[in-house]
């Protein structure tokens, strides 16, 4: 499974090597792309949360599967944060994504690092998984608090 | 890279082992999920198409990276085809998804098999890649022709 995590990370690393601006024909495509990425990620992360919070029984296979998917998805949405796509409606990114882009990218990287630990934690057992989930969820919250219109 | 394709397939196989109905709190969540999955897949598949059709120069690393992402995404959307979510508007799934579910699932599987070949084809070179892309695109078209409101 270590190999699987490495493999997923390799896929993700290849994805981030592609320049974002070259990837979307118009800004609205970038917006739709990142929303789709976060929607998928949230669905799988939500299933992890249900287990971490004891709302459904912990199942190591399910937790591992969903964690692997979250890790592979975690690199994708950020390419969608292209110039000219900030907004003022709830859920939209604030202009500081771009004025503080280095910090924003660092926050994304921190999230990717934490979600990459989830699968191994799931295999270690429910307590390790709960701790790892909390750490990962904290990284999501950090960026949302700083960069997303509430 | 063979190991990477296998690893991605393993992740995807784990994902399909999870019962679809248990995964969404309400049908609209399933609809949003599948649309997000296809949006992400289309973005990356579109970049492959641009190369396959000569609209942008063939780049093996970019083709491989996007092909790996398409392959990992290809298993995800189908869990979103839950009961009660057919429609009559353009792009929505027709009722035959459910009345012919075995065939629909077979069509999805065929697409997954063909996109799984794209990364190896990209490494083999532009001609192999173009042929593999055409085969994969054909599987998308087949299901869209049969099951999606035009």
PDB file of C-alpha atoms in Angstrom:
ATOM      1  CA  UNK A   1       0.000   0.000   0.000  1.00  0.00           C
ATOM      2  CA  UNK A   2       2.991   2.301   0.540  1.00  0.00           C
ATOM      3  CA  UNK A   3       3.587   1.804  -3.152  1.00  0.00           C
ATOM      4  CA  UNK A   4       0.002   2.789  -3.858  1.00  0.00           C
ATOM      5  CA  UNK A   5       0.322   6.023  -1.928  1.00  0.00           C
ATOM      6  CA  UNK A   6       3.565   6.784  -3.737  1.00  0.00           C
ATOM      7  CA  UNK A   7       1.928   5.970  -7.044  1.00  0.00           C
ATOM      8  CA  UNK A   8      -0.981   8.287  -6.357  1.00  0.00           C
ATOM      9  CA  UNK A   9       1.418  11.036  -5.314  1.00  0.00           C
ATOM     10  CA  UNK A  10       3.349  10.537  -8.545  1.00  0.00           C
ATOM     11  CA  UNK A  11       0.192  10.970 -10.577  1.00  0.00           C
ATOM     12  CA  UNK A  12      -0.647  14.086  -8.648  1.00  0.00           C
ATOM     13  CA  UNK A  13       2.872  15.488  -8.999  1.00  0.00           C
ATOM     14  CA  UNK A  14       2.669  15.058 -12.759  1.00  0.00           C
ATOM     15  CA  UNK A  15      -0.611  16.930 -12.730  1.00  0.00           C
ATOM     16  CA  UNK A  16       0.847  19.912 -10.907  1.00  0.00           C
ATOM     17  CA  UNK A  17       3.665  20.138 -13.438  1.00  0.00           C
ATOM     18  CA  UNK A  18       1.189  21.395 -16.022  1.00  0.00           C
ATOM     19  CA  UNK A  19       0.805  25.203 -16.236  1.00  0.00           C
ATOM     20  CA  UNK A  20      -2.654  26.221 -15.122  1.00  0.00           C
ATOM     21  CA  UNK A  21      -3.279  29.011 -17.597  1.00  0.00           C
ATOM     22  CA  UNK A  22      -2.597  26.685 -20.506  1.00  0.00           C
ATOM     23  CA  UNK A  23      -5.210  24.283 -19.298  1.00  0.00           C
ATOM     24  CA  UNK A  24      -8.464  26.231 -19.594  1.00  0.00           C
ATOM     25  CA  UNK A  25      -9.909  27.902 -22.650  1.00  0.00           C
ATOM     26  CA  UNK A  26     -11.774  30.471 -20.585  1.00  0.00           C
ATOM     27  CA  UNK A  27     -11.919  31.442 -16.907  1.00  0.00           C
ATOM     28  CA  UNK A  28     -15.367  29.944 -16.436  1.00  0.00           C
ATOM     29  CA  UNK A  29     -13.966  26.531 -17.382  1.00  0.00           C
ATOM     30  CA  UNK A  30     -11.399  26.917 -14.614  1.00  0.00           C
ATOM     31  CA  UNK A  31     -14.123  27.820 -12.116  1.00  0.00           C
ATOM     32  CA  UNK A  32     -16.253  24.810 -13.084  1.00  0.00           C
ATOM     33  CA  UNK A  33     -13.180  22.590 -12.888  1.00  0.00           C
ATOM     34  CA  UNK A  34     -12.177  23.585  -9.397  1.00  0.00           C
ATOM     35  CA  UNK A  35     -15.757  23.376  -8.113  1.00  0.00           C
ATOM     36  CA  UNK A  36     -15.987  19.869  -9.569  1.00  0.00           C
ATOM     37  CA  UNK A  37     -12.717  18.903  -7.922  1.00  0.00           C
ATOM     38  CA  UNK A  38     -13.810  20.130  -4.514  1.00  0.00           C
ATOM     39  CA  UNK A  39     -17.240  18.516  -4.908  1.00  0.00           C
ATOM     40  CA  UNK A  40     -15.678  15.115  -5.528  1.00  0.00           C
ATOM     41  CA  UNK A  41     -13.152  15.587  -2.761  1.00  0.00           C
ATOM     42  CA  UNK A  42     -15.830  16.686  -0.303  1.00  0.00           C
ATOM     43  CA  UNK A  43     -17.962  13.640  -1.065  1.00  0.00           C
ATOM     44  CA  UNK A  44     -15.152  11.240  -0.247  1.00  0.00           C
ATOM     45  CA  UNK A  45     -13.795  13.307   2.634  1.00  0.00           C
ATOM     46  CA  UNK A  46     -17.288  13.430   4.074  1.00  0.00           C
ATOM     47  CA  UNK A  47     -17.380   9.651   4.221  1.00  0.00           C
ATOM     48  CA  UNK A  48     -14.119   9.719   6.141  1.00  0.00           C
ATOM     49  CA  UNK A  49     -15.576  12.305   8.491  1.00  0.00           C
ATOM     50  CA  UNK A  50     -18.605  10.174   9.188  1.00  0.00           C
ATOM     51  CA  UNK A  51     -16.299   7.416  10.389  1.00  0.00           C
ATOM     52  CA  UNK A  52     -13.894   9.722  12.230  1.00  0.00           C
ATOM     53  CA  UNK A  53     -16.820  11.253  14.112  1.00  0.00           C
ATOM     54  CA  UNK A  54     -18.429   7.892  14.905  1.00  0.00           C
ATOM     55  CA  UNK A  55     -21.574   8.565  12.875  1.00  0.00           C
ATOM     56  CA  UNK A  56     -20.938   5.348  10.962  1.00  0.00           C
ATOM     57  CA  UNK A  57     -18.834   2.387  12.116  1.00  0.00           C
ATOM     58  CA  UNK A  58     -15.154   2.534  11.252  1.00  0.00           C
ATOM     59  CA  UNK A  59     -14.313   0.255   8.326  1.00  0.00           C
ATOM     60  CA  UNK A  60     -10.634   0.105   7.420  1.00  0.00           C
ATOM     61  CA  UNK A  61     -11.174  -0.924   3.784  1.00  0.00           C
ATOM     62  CA  UNK A  62     -13.715   1.815   3.153  1.00  0.00           C
ATOM     63  CA  UNK A  63     -11.607   4.397   4.970  1.00  0.00           C
ATOM     64  CA  UNK A  64      -8.513   3.405   3.007  1.00  0.00           C
ATOM     65  CA  UNK A  65     -10.353   3.474  -0.324  1.00  0.00           C
ATOM     66  CA  UNK A  66     -11.859   6.891   0.292  1.00  0.00           C
ATOM     67  CA  UNK A  67      -8.576   8.245   1.651  1.00  0.00           C
ATOM     68  CA  UNK A  68      -6.727   7.155  -1.487  1.00  0.00           C
ATOM     69  CA  UNK A  69      -9.313   8.884  -3.645  1.00  0.00           C
ATOM     70  CA  UNK A  70      -9.103  12.095  -1.584  1.00  0.00           C
ATOM     71  CA  UNK A  71      -5.318  12.041  -1.875  1.00  0.00           C
ATOM     72  CA  UNK A  72      -5.410  11.625  -5.654  1.00  0.00           C
ATOM     73  CA  UNK A  73      -8.031  14.375  -6.023  1.00  0.00           C
ATOM     74  CA  UNK A  74      -6.292  16.769  -3.647  1.00  0.00           C
ATOM     75  CA  UNK A  75      -3.806  18.068  -6.218  1.00  0.00           C
ATOM     76  CA  UNK A  76      -6.322  18.803  -8.940  1.00  0.00           C
ATOM     77  CA  UNK A  77      -8.562  21.773  -8.004  1.00  0.00           C
ATOM     78  CA  UNK A  78      -5.826  24.355  -7.508  1.00  0.00           C
ATOM     79  CA  UNK A  79      -5.021  24.613 -11.188  1.00  0.00           C
ATOM     80  CA  UNK A  80      -8.516  26.138 -11.469  1.00  0.00           C
ATOM     81  CA  UNK A  81      -7.571  29.239  -9.459  1.00  0.00           C
ATOM     82  CA  UNK A  82      -6.735  31.348 -12.473  1.00  0.00           C
ATOM     83  CA  UNK A  83      -6.560  35.135 -12.618  1.00  0.00           C
ATOM     84  CA  UNK A  84      -9.831  37.010 -12.763  1.00  0.00           C
ATOM     85  CA  UNK A  85     -11.971  34.442 -10.971  1.00  0.00           C
ATOM     86  CA  UNK A  86     -12.394  35.876  -7.486  1.00  0.00           C
ATOM     87  CA  UNK A  87     -15.896  36.664  -6.274  1.00  0.00           C
ATOM     88  CA  UNK A  88     -17.992  38.052  -3.423  1.00  0.00           C
ATOM     89  CA  UNK A  89     -20.673  35.362  -3.128  1.00  0.00           C
ATOM     90  CA  UNK A  90     -20.547  32.664  -0.491  1.00  0.00           C
ATOM     91  CA  UNK A  91     -18.074  29.970  -1.452  1.00  0.00           C
ATOM     92  CA  UNK A  92     -16.189  32.046  -3.981  1.00  0.00           C
ATOM     93  CA  UNK A  93     -12.476  32.756  -3.595  1.00  0.00           C
ATOM     94  CA  UNK A  94     -11.443  36.151  -2.284  1.00  0.00           C
ATOM     95  CA  UNK A  95      -8.873  38.299  -4.113  1.00  0.00           C
ATOM     96  CA  UNK A  96      -6.245  37.432  -1.538  1.00  0.00           C
ATOM     97  CA  UNK A  97      -5.880  34.014  -3.199  1.00  0.00           C
ATOM     98  CA  UNK A  98      -3.959  35.926  -5.846  1.00  0.00           C
ATOM     99  CA  UNK A  99      -2.483  38.757  -3.785  1.00  0.00           C
ATOM    100  CA  UNK A 100      -1.182  36.125  -1.308  1.00  0.00           C
ATOM    101  CA  UNK A 101      -0.681  33.374  -3.844  1.00  0.00           C
ATOM    102  CA  UNK A 102       2.471  31.956  -2.287  1.00  0.00           C
ATOM    103  CA  UNK A 103       0.692  31.482   1.038  1.00  0.00           C
ATOM    104  CA  UNK A 104      -2.373  30.076  -0.694  1.00  0.00           C
ATOM    105  CA  UNK A 105      -0.218  27.536  -2.529  1.00  0.00           C
ATOM    106  CA  UNK A 106       1.494  26.667   0.762  1.00  0.00           C
ATOM    107  CA  UNK A 107      -1.893  26.049   2.341  1.00  0.00           C
ATOM    108  CA  UNK A 108      -2.875  23.776  -0.508  1.00  0.00           C
ATOM    109  CA  UNK A 109       0.375  21.884  -0.154  1.00  0.00           C
ATOM    110  CA  UNK A 110      -0.200  21.453   3.590  1.00  0.00           C
ATOM    111  CA  UNK A 111      -3.643  19.985   2.891  1.00  0.00           C
ATOM    112  CA  UNK A 112      -2.188  17.604   0.301  1.00  0.00           C
ATOM    113  CA  UNK A 113       0.461  16.473   2.788  1.00  0.00           C
ATOM    114  CA  UNK A 114      -2.108  15.781   5.494  1.00  0.00           C
ATOM    115  CA  UNK A 115      -4.583  13.918   3.271  1.00  0.00           C
ATOM    116  CA  UNK A 116      -1.697  11.817   1.969  1.00  0.00           C
ATOM    117  CA  UNK A 117      -1.357  10.436   5.501  1.00  0.00           C
ATOM    118  CA  UNK A 118      -4.984   9.347   5.794  1.00  0.00           C
ATOM    119  CA  UNK A 119      -4.741   5.950   4.100  1.00  0.00           C
ATOM    120  CA  UNK A 120      -1.872   4.792   6.316  1.00  0.00           C
ATOM    121  CA  UNK A 121      -3.723   6.083   9.362  1.00  0.00           C
ATOM    122  CA  UNK A 122      -6.846   4.171   8.311  1.00  0.00           C
ATOM    123  CA  UNK A 123      -4.809   0.978   8.204  1.00  0.00           C
ATOM    124  CA  UNK A 124      -3.336   1.732  11.610  1.00  0.00           C
ATOM    125  CA  UNK A 125      -6.784   1.759  13.190  1.00  0.00           C
ATOM    126  CA  UNK A 126      -9.667   4.024  14.232  1.00  0.00           C
ATOM    127  CA  UNK A 127      -7.753   6.152  16.752  1.00  0.00           C
ATOM    128  CA  UNK A 128      -4.880   6.924  14.405  1.00  0.00           C
ATOM    129  CA  UNK A 129      -7.417   7.563  11.671  1.00  0.00           C
ATOM    130  CA  UNK A 130      -9.439   9.974  13.794  1.00  0.00           C
ATOM    131  CA  UNK A 131      -6.321  11.971  14.634  1.00  0.00           C
ATOM    132  CA  UNK A 132      -5.189  12.100  11.025  1.00  0.00           C
ATOM    133  CA  UNK A 133      -8.646  13.121   9.882  1.00  0.00           C
ATOM    134  CA  UNK A 134      -8.706  15.966  12.378  1.00  0.00           C
ATOM    135  CA  UNK A 135      -5.342  17.226  11.183  1.00  0.00           C
ATOM    136  CA  UNK A 136      -6.448  17.066   7.556  1.00  0.00           C
ATOM    137  CA  UNK A 137      -9.785  18.760   8.231  1.00  0.00           C
ATOM    138  CA  UNK A 138      -7.885  21.542   9.992  1.00  0.00           C
ATOM    139  CA  UNK A 139      -5.940  22.291   6.839  1.00  0.00           C
ATOM    140  CA  UNK A 140      -9.154  22.582   4.813  1.00  0.00           C
ATOM    141  CA  UNK A 141     -10.613  24.939   7.420  1.00  0.00           C
ATOM    142  CA  UNK A 142      -7.499  27.126   7.462  1.00  0.00           C
ATOM    143  CA  UNK A 143      -7.719  27.922   3.780  1.00  0.00           C
ATOM    144  CA  UNK A 144     -11.477  28.247   3.780  1.00  0.00           C
ATOM    145  CA  UNK A 145     -11.282  30.699   6.685  1.00  0.00           C
ATOM    146  CA  UNK A 146      -8.631  32.787   4.937  1.00  0.00           C
ATOM    147  CA  UNK A 147      -9.560  32.603   1.267  1.00  0.00           C
ATOM    148  CA  UNK A 148     -13.196  31.632   0.802  1.00  0.00           C
ATOM    149  CA  UNK A 149     -16.109  34.058   1.072  1.00  0.00           C
ATOM    150  CA  UNK A 150     -18.187  32.920   4.084  1.00  0.00           C
TER     151      UNK A 150
ATOM    152  CA  UNK B   1       4.586   3.000 -14.912  1.00  0.00           C
ATOM    153  CA  UNK B   2       2.851  -0.351 -15.280  1.00  0.00           C
ATOM    154  CA  UNK B   3       2.830  -0.420 -11.494  1.00  0.00           C
ATOM    155  CA  UNK B   4       1.276   3.039 -11.485  1.00  0.00           C
ATOM    156  CA  UNK B   5      -1.546   1.960 -13.771  1.00  0.00           C
ATOM    157  CA  UNK B   6      -2.120  -1.083 -11.592  1.00  0.00           C
ATOM    158  CA  UNK B   7      -2.066   1.063  -8.497  1.00  0.00           C
ATOM    159  CA  UNK B   8      -4.609   3.468  -9.953  1.00  0.00           C
ATOM    160  CA  UNK B   9      -6.803   0.550 -10.969  1.00  0.00           C
ATOM    161  CA  UNK B  10      -6.584  -0.842  -7.442  1.00  0.00           C
ATOM    162  CA  UNK B  11      -7.744   2.446  -6.009  1.00  0.00           C
ATOM    163  CA  UNK B  12     -10.589   2.538  -8.459  1.00  0.00           C
ATOM    164  CA  UNK B  13     -11.561  -1.070  -7.776  1.00  0.00           C
ATOM    165  CA  UNK B  14     -11.786  -0.324  -4.076  1.00  0.00           C
ATOM    166  CA  UNK B  15     -14.038   2.600  -4.880  1.00  0.00           C
ATOM    167  CA  UNK B  16     -16.448   0.483  -6.884  1.00  0.00           C
ATOM    168  CA  UNK B  17     -16.733  -2.001  -4.033  1.00  0.00           C
ATOM    169  CA  UNK B  18     -18.700   0.575  -2.049  1.00  0.00           C
ATOM    170  CA  UNK B  19     -22.503   0.413  -2.444  1.00  0.00           C
ATOM    171  CA  UNK B  20     -23.748   3.475  -4.259  1.00  0.00           C
ATOM    172  CA  UNK B  21     -26.947   4.016  -2.321  1.00  0.00           C
ATOM    173  CA  UNK B  22     -25.051   4.124   0.952  1.00  0.00           C
ATOM    174  CA  UNK B  23     -22.843   6.874  -0.317  1.00  0.00           C
ATOM    175  CA  UNK B  24     -25.252   9.788  -0.829  1.00  0.00           C
ATOM    176  CA  UNK B  25     -27.576  11.350   1.701  1.00  0.00           C
ATOM    177  CA  UNK B  26     -30.017  12.466  -0.984  1.00  0.00           C
ATOM    178  CA  UNK B  27     -30.407  11.934  -4.725  1.00  0.00           C
ATOM    179  CA  UNK B  28     -29.331  15.492  -5.542  1.00  0.00           C
ATOM    180  CA  UNK B  29     -25.963  14.796  -3.913  1.00  0.00           C
ATOM    181  CA  UNK B  30     -25.526  11.841  -6.246  1.00  0.00           C
ATOM    182  CA  UNK B  31     -26.375  14.008  -9.254  1.00  0.00           C
ATOM    183  CA  UNK B  32     -23.891  16.702  -8.232  1.00  0.00           C
ATOM    184  CA  UNK B  33     -21.265  14.041  -7.630  1.00  0.00           C
ATOM    185  CA  UNK B  34     -21.547  12.409 -11.008  1.00  0.00           C
ATOM    186  CA  UNK B  35     -21.619  15.758 -12.812  1.00  0.00           C
ATOM    187  CA  UNK B  36     -18.467  16.751 -10.947  1.00  0.00           C
ATOM    188  CA  UNK B  37     -16.789  13.496 -11.892  1.00  0.00           C
ATOM    189  CA  UNK B  38     -17.599  13.885 -15.560  1.00  0.00           C
ATOM    190  CA  UNK B  39     -16.568  17.568 -15.514  1.00  0.00           C
ATOM    191  CA  UNK B  40     -13.132  16.665 -14.187  1.00  0.00           C
ATOM    192  CA  UNK B  41     -12.791  13.747 -16.539  1.00  0.00           C
ATOM    193  CA  UNK B  42     -13.844  15.835 -19.533  1.00  0.00           C
ATOM    194  CA  UNK B  43     -11.280  18.519 -18.709  1.00  0.00           C
ATOM    195  CA  UNK B  44      -8.410  16.050 -18.729  1.00  0.00           C
ATOM    196  CA  UNK B  45      -9.780  13.976 -21.601  1.00  0.00           C
ATOM    197  CA  UNK B  46     -10.142  17.182 -23.589  1.00  0.00           C
ATOM    198  CA  UNK B  47      -6.432  17.869 -23.226  1.00  0.00           C
ATOM    199  CA  UNK B  48      -5.737  14.396 -24.585  1.00  0.00           C
ATOM    200  CA  UNK B  49      -8.085  15.070 -27.470  1.00  0.00           C
ATOM    201  CA  UNK B  50      -6.309  18.295 -28.354  1.00  0.00           C
ATOM    202  CA  UNK B  51      -3.103  16.297 -28.768  1.00  0.00           C
ATOM    203  CA  UNK B  52      -4.726  13.335 -30.492  1.00  0.00           C
ATOM    204  CA  UNK B  53      -6.317  15.667 -33.024  1.00  0.00           C
ATOM    205  CA  UNK B  54      -3.129  17.676 -33.583  1.00  0.00           C
ATOM    206  CA  UNK B  55      -4.551  20.925 -32.216  1.00  0.00           C
ATOM    207  CA  UNK B  56      -1.633  21.081 -29.797  1.00  0.00           C
ATOM    208  CA  UNK B  57       1.750  19.349 -30.165  1.00  0.00           C
ATOM    209  CA  UNK B  58       1.974  15.849 -28.732  1.00  0.00           C
ATOM    210  CA  UNK B  59       3.844  15.798 -25.424  1.00  0.00           C
ATOM    211  CA  UNK B  60       4.351  12.363 -23.928  1.00  0.00           C
ATOM    212  CA  UNK B  61       4.688  13.559 -20.329  1.00  0.00           C
ATOM    213  CA  UNK B  62       1.550  15.695 -20.503  1.00  0.00           C
ATOM    214  CA  UNK B  63      -0.386  12.953 -22.287  1.00  0.00           C
ATOM    215  CA  UNK B  64       0.698  10.384 -19.728  1.00  0.00           C
ATOM    216  CA  UNK B  65      -0.158  12.626 -16.793  1.00  0.00           C
ATOM    217  CA  UNK B  66      -3.616  13.456 -18.107  1.00  0.00           C
ATOM    218  CA  UNK B  67      -4.256   9.841 -19.095  1.00  0.00           C
ATOM    219  CA  UNK B  68      -3.448   8.656 -15.568  1.00  0.00           C
ATOM    220  CA  UNK B  69      -5.851  11.197 -14.129  1.00  0.00           C
ATOM    221  CA  UNK B  70      -8.617  10.180 -16.548  1.00  0.00           C
ATOM    222  CA  UNK B  71      -8.082   6.539 -15.646  1.00  0.00           C
ATOM    223  CA  UNK B  72      -8.311   7.232 -11.910  1.00  0.00           C
ATOM    224  CA  UNK B  73     -11.418   9.382 -12.357  1.00  0.00           C
ATOM    225  CA  UNK B  74     -13.134   6.960 -14.726  1.00  0.00           C
ATOM    226  CA  UNK B  75     -14.469   4.692 -12.000  1.00  0.00           C
ATOM    227  CA  UNK B  76     -15.983   7.410  -9.850  1.00  0.00           C
ATOM    228  CA  UNK B  77     -19.036   8.981 -11.537  1.00  0.00           C
ATOM    229  CA  UNK B  78     -21.106   5.835 -11.954  1.00  0.00           C
ATOM    230  CA  UNK B  79     -21.846   5.526  -8.241  1.00  0.00           C
ATOM    231  CA  UNK B  80     -23.866   8.715  -8.749  1.00  0.00           C
ATOM    232  CA  UNK B  81     -26.422   7.025 -11.000  1.00  0.00           C
ATOM    233  CA  UNK B  82     -28.862   6.275  -8.214  1.00  0.00           C
ATOM    234  CA  UNK B  83     -32.573   5.528  -8.572  1.00  0.00           C
ATOM    235  CA  UNK B  84     -34.880   8.426  -9.216  1.00  0.00           C
ATOM    236  CA  UNK B  85     -32.371  10.683 -10.962  1.00  0.00           C
ATOM    237  CA  UNK B  86     -33.265  10.377 -14.632  1.00  0.00           C
ATOM    238  CA  UNK B  87     -34.331  13.520 -16.495  1.00  0.00           C
ATOM    239  CA  UNK B  88     -35.512  14.933 -19.814  1.00  0.00           C
ATOM    240  CA  UNK B  89     -33.220  17.928 -20.146  1.00  0.00           C
ATOM    241  CA  UNK B  90     -30.138  17.882 -22.333  1.00  0.00           C
ATOM    242  CA  UNK B  91     -27.311  16.038 -20.628  1.00  0.00           C
ATOM    243  CA  UNK B  92     -29.488  14.219 -18.132  1.00  0.00           C
ATOM    244  CA  UNK B  93     -29.597  10.428 -18.009  1.00  0.00           C
ATOM    245  CA  UNK B  94     -32.552   8.676 -19.585  1.00  0.00           C
ATOM    246  CA  UNK B  95     -34.603   6.075 -17.686  1.00  0.00           C
ATOM    247  CA  UNK B  96     -32.954   3.284 -19.661  1.00  0.00           C
ATOM    248  CA  UNK B  97     -29.838   3.705 -17.504  1.00  0.00           C
ATOM    249  CA  UNK B  98     -31.868   1.904 -14.868  1.00  0.00           C
ATOM    250  CA  UNK B  99     -34.102  -0.294 -17.027  1.00  0.00           C
ATOM    251  CA  UNK B 100     -30.966  -1.492 -18.877  1.00  0.00           C
ATOM    252  CA  UNK B 101     -28.604  -1.162 -15.928  1.00  0.00           C
ATOM    253  CA  UNK B 102     -26.532  -4.237 -16.741  1.00  0.00           C
ATOM    254  CA  UNK B 103     -25.787  -2.894 -20.203  1.00  0.00           C
ATOM    255  CA  UNK B 104     -25.110   0.577 -18.832  1.00  0.00           C
ATOM    256  CA  UNK B 105     -22.631  -0.872 -16.344  1.00  0.00           C
ATOM    257  CA  UNK B 106     -21.021  -2.847 -19.134  1.00  0.00           C
ATOM    258  CA  UNK B 107     -20.625   0.337 -21.155  1.00  0.00           C
ATOM    259  CA  UNK B 108     -19.004   2.065 -18.213  1.00  0.00           C
ATOM    260  CA  UNK B 109     -16.633  -0.855 -17.764  1.00  0.00           C
ATOM    261  CA  UNK B 110     -15.700  -0.743 -21.444  1.00  0.00           C
ATOM    262  CA  UNK B 111     -14.847   2.943 -21.129  1.00  0.00           C
ATOM    263  CA  UNK B 112     -12.742   2.273 -18.034  1.00  0.00           C
ATOM    264  CA  UNK B 113     -10.860  -0.467 -19.883  1.00  0.00           C
ATOM    265  CA  UNK B 114     -10.109   1.769 -22.836  1.00  0.00           C
ATOM    266  CA  UNK B 115      -8.989   4.795 -20.822  1.00  0.00           C
ATOM    267  CA  UNK B 116      -6.742   2.501 -18.780  1.00  0.00           C
ATOM    268  CA  UNK B 117      -4.767   1.901 -21.984  1.00  0.00           C
ATOM    269  CA  UNK B 118      -4.170   5.576 -22.715  1.00  0.00           C
ATOM    270  CA  UNK B 119      -1.090   6.135 -20.551  1.00  0.00           C
ATOM    271  CA  UNK B 120       0.809   3.212 -22.080  1.00  0.00           C
ATOM    272  CA  UNK B 121      -0.222   4.378 -25.530  1.00  0.00           C
ATOM    273  CA  UNK B 122       1.043   7.889 -24.752  1.00  0.00           C
ATOM    274  CA  UNK B 123       4.425   6.427 -23.862  1.00  0.00           C
ATOM    275  CA  UNK B 124       4.458   4.384 -27.058  1.00  0.00           C
ATOM    276  CA  UNK B 125       4.200   7.539 -29.171  1.00  0.00           C
ATOM    277  CA  UNK B 126       1.747   9.840 -30.973  1.00  0.00           C
ATOM    278  CA  UNK B 127       0.349   7.277 -33.415  1.00  0.00           C
ATOM    279  CA  UNK B 128      -0.388   4.671 -30.752  1.00  0.00           C
ATOM    280  CA  UNK B 129      -1.808   7.423 -28.579  1.00  0.00           C
ATOM    281  CA  UNK B 130      -4.112   8.715 -31.324  1.00  0.00           C
ATOM    282  CA  UNK B 131      -5.487   5.229 -31.919  1.00  0.00           C
ATOM    283  CA  UNK B 132      -6.037   4.599 -28.223  1.00  0.00           C
ATOM    284  CA  UNK B 133      -7.712   7.971 -27.816  1.00  0.00           C
ATOM    285  CA  UNK B 134     -10.097   7.228 -30.659  1.00  0.00           C
ATOM    286  CA  UNK B 135     -11.040   3.904 -29.115  1.00  0.00           C
ATOM    287  CA  UNK B 136     -11.636   5.519 -25.733  1.00  0.00           C
ATOM    288  CA  UNK B 137     -13.641   8.412 -27.183  1.00  0.00           C
ATOM    289  CA  UNK B 138     -15.816   5.861 -28.960  1.00  0.00           C
ATOM    290  CA  UNK B 139     -16.782   4.274 -25.683  1.00  0.00           C
ATOM    291  CA  UNK B 140     -17.837   7.654 -24.264  1.00  0.00           C
ATOM    292  CA  UNK B 141     -19.918   8.336 -27.369  1.00  0.00           C
ATOM    293  CA  UNK B 142     -21.614   4.933 -27.214  1.00  0.00           C
ATOM    294  CA  UNK B 143     -23.019   5.520 -23.769  1.00  0.00           C
ATOM    295  CA  UNK B 144     -23.853   9.143 -24.416  1.00  0.00           C
ATOM    296  CA  UNK B 145     -25.757   8.144 -27.564  1.00  0.00           C
ATOM    297  CA  UNK B 146     -27.705   5.467 -25.715  1.00  0.00           C
ATOM    298  CA  UNK B 147     -28.261   6.905 -22.266  1.00  0.00           C
ATOM    299  CA  UNK B 148     -27.895  10.673 -22.253  1.00  0.00           C
ATOM    300  CA  UNK B 149     -30.631  13.112 -23.350  1.00  0.00           C
ATOM    301  CA  UNK B 150     -29.293  14.894 -26.452  1.00  0.00           C
TER     302      UNK B 150
END
